[in-house]
Coordinates of C-alpha atoms in Angstrom, one line a residue:
M195 CA -12.2 -5.0 -6.5
S196 CA -9.0 -6.9 -6.2
S197 CA -7.0 -7.6 -3.0
T198 CA -3.5 -8.9 -2.3
E199 CA -1.8 -9.6 1.0
L200 CA 1.8 -8.5 1.1
D201 CA 4.6 -9.2 3.6
I202 CA 5.7 -5.7 4.5
T203 CA 8.7 -6.9 6.5
S204 CA 10.5 -8.5 3.6
P205 CA 12.5 -5.5 2.3
Y206 CA 16.0 -5.3 3.7
R207 CA 15.2 -1.8 5.1
T208 CA 12.1 0.1 6.3
L209 CA 10.4 2.0 3.5
P210 CA 9.2 5.5 4.1
I211 CA 5.4 6.1 3.9
S212 CA 6.1 8.8 1.3
Y213 CA 7.5 6.2 -1.1
L214 CA 4.5 4.0 -0.9
V215 CA 2.1 7.0 -1.3
Q216 CA 4.0 8.4 -4.3
T217 CA 4.0 5.0 -6.0
A218 CA 0.2 4.6 -5.4
R219 CA -0.4 8.0 -6.9
D220 CA 1.1 6.9 -10.2
F221 CA -2.0 4.8 -10.8
D222 CA -5.6 5.7 -11.7
C223 CA -7.2 3.1 -9.4
S224 CA -8.1 3.5 -5.8
I225 CA -5.7 1.8 -3.3
F226 CA -6.7 1.2 0.3
V227 CA -5.2 -0.8 3.2
F228 CA -7.0 -1.8 6.4
S229 CA -4.9 -0.8 9.3
V230 CA -5.9 -1.5 12.9
T231 CA -9.6 -0.4 12.8
S232 CA -10.0 1.8 9.7
W233 CA -9.6 1.9 6.0
I234 CA -6.8 4.1 4.8
N235 CA -6.4 5.6 1.3
V236 CA -2.8 4.8 0.4
K237 CA -2.7 7.9 -1.8
D238 CA -3.4 10.2 1.2
Y239 CA -0.1 11.0 2.9
E240 CA -1.7 12.6 6.0
A241 CA -4.1 9.6 6.4
M242 CA -1.2 7.2 6.1
K243 CA 0.9 9.2 8.5
K244 CA -1.9 9.3 11.1
G245 CA -3.5 5.9 10.8
F246 CA -1.1 3.5 9.3
E247 CA -0.1 1.2 12.1
P248 CA 0.7 -2.3 10.9
T249 CA 0.3 -4.9 13.7
E250 CA 1.4 -7.9 11.7
K251 CA 4.0 -8.6 9.0
G252 CA 1.3 -9.0 6.4
L253 CA -1.1 -6.3 5.2
L254 CA -4.1 -6.7 2.9
F255 CA -4.2 -4.1 0.1
Y256 CA -7.4 -3.4 -1.9
F257 CA -7.4 -2.1 -5.4
N258 CA -10.3 -0.9 -7.5
G259 CA -10.3 0.9 -10.9
N260 CA -8.8 0.9 -14.3
D261 CA -5.1 -0.2 -13.9
V262 CA -5.5 -2.6 -11.0
K263 CA -3.2 -5.3 -12.2
E264 CA -0.3 -2.9 -12.9
A265 CA -0.8 -1.1 -9.6
E266 CA -0.9 -4.4 -7.7
R267 CA 2.3 -5.5 -9.4
R268 CA 4.1 -2.3 -8.6
I269 CA 3.0 -2.2 -4.9
Q270 CA 4.1 -5.9 -4.6
C271 CA 7.5 -5.0 -6.1
I272 CA 8.0 -2.5 -3.3
F273 CA 7.9 -5.2 -0.7
T274 CA 9.9 -7.8 -2.6
P275 CA 13.5 -8.0 -1.7

């Protein structure tokens, strides 16, 4: 399992959850984020919509599976201005 902390406030605009979910679905690996008090599957739109409540500017993403490095790179690109 790999993890990376990303500054989610760095894009010049707010990103829709659907964009993050769709990007995550492009990969074979599991992608999770810990939000408030629970683990959320980033590929599950309903779970993200209900439980994704970032409280800080940084979020810790967890990756596990076959294409972890590529998924990590793409998710990081989303939040890079």
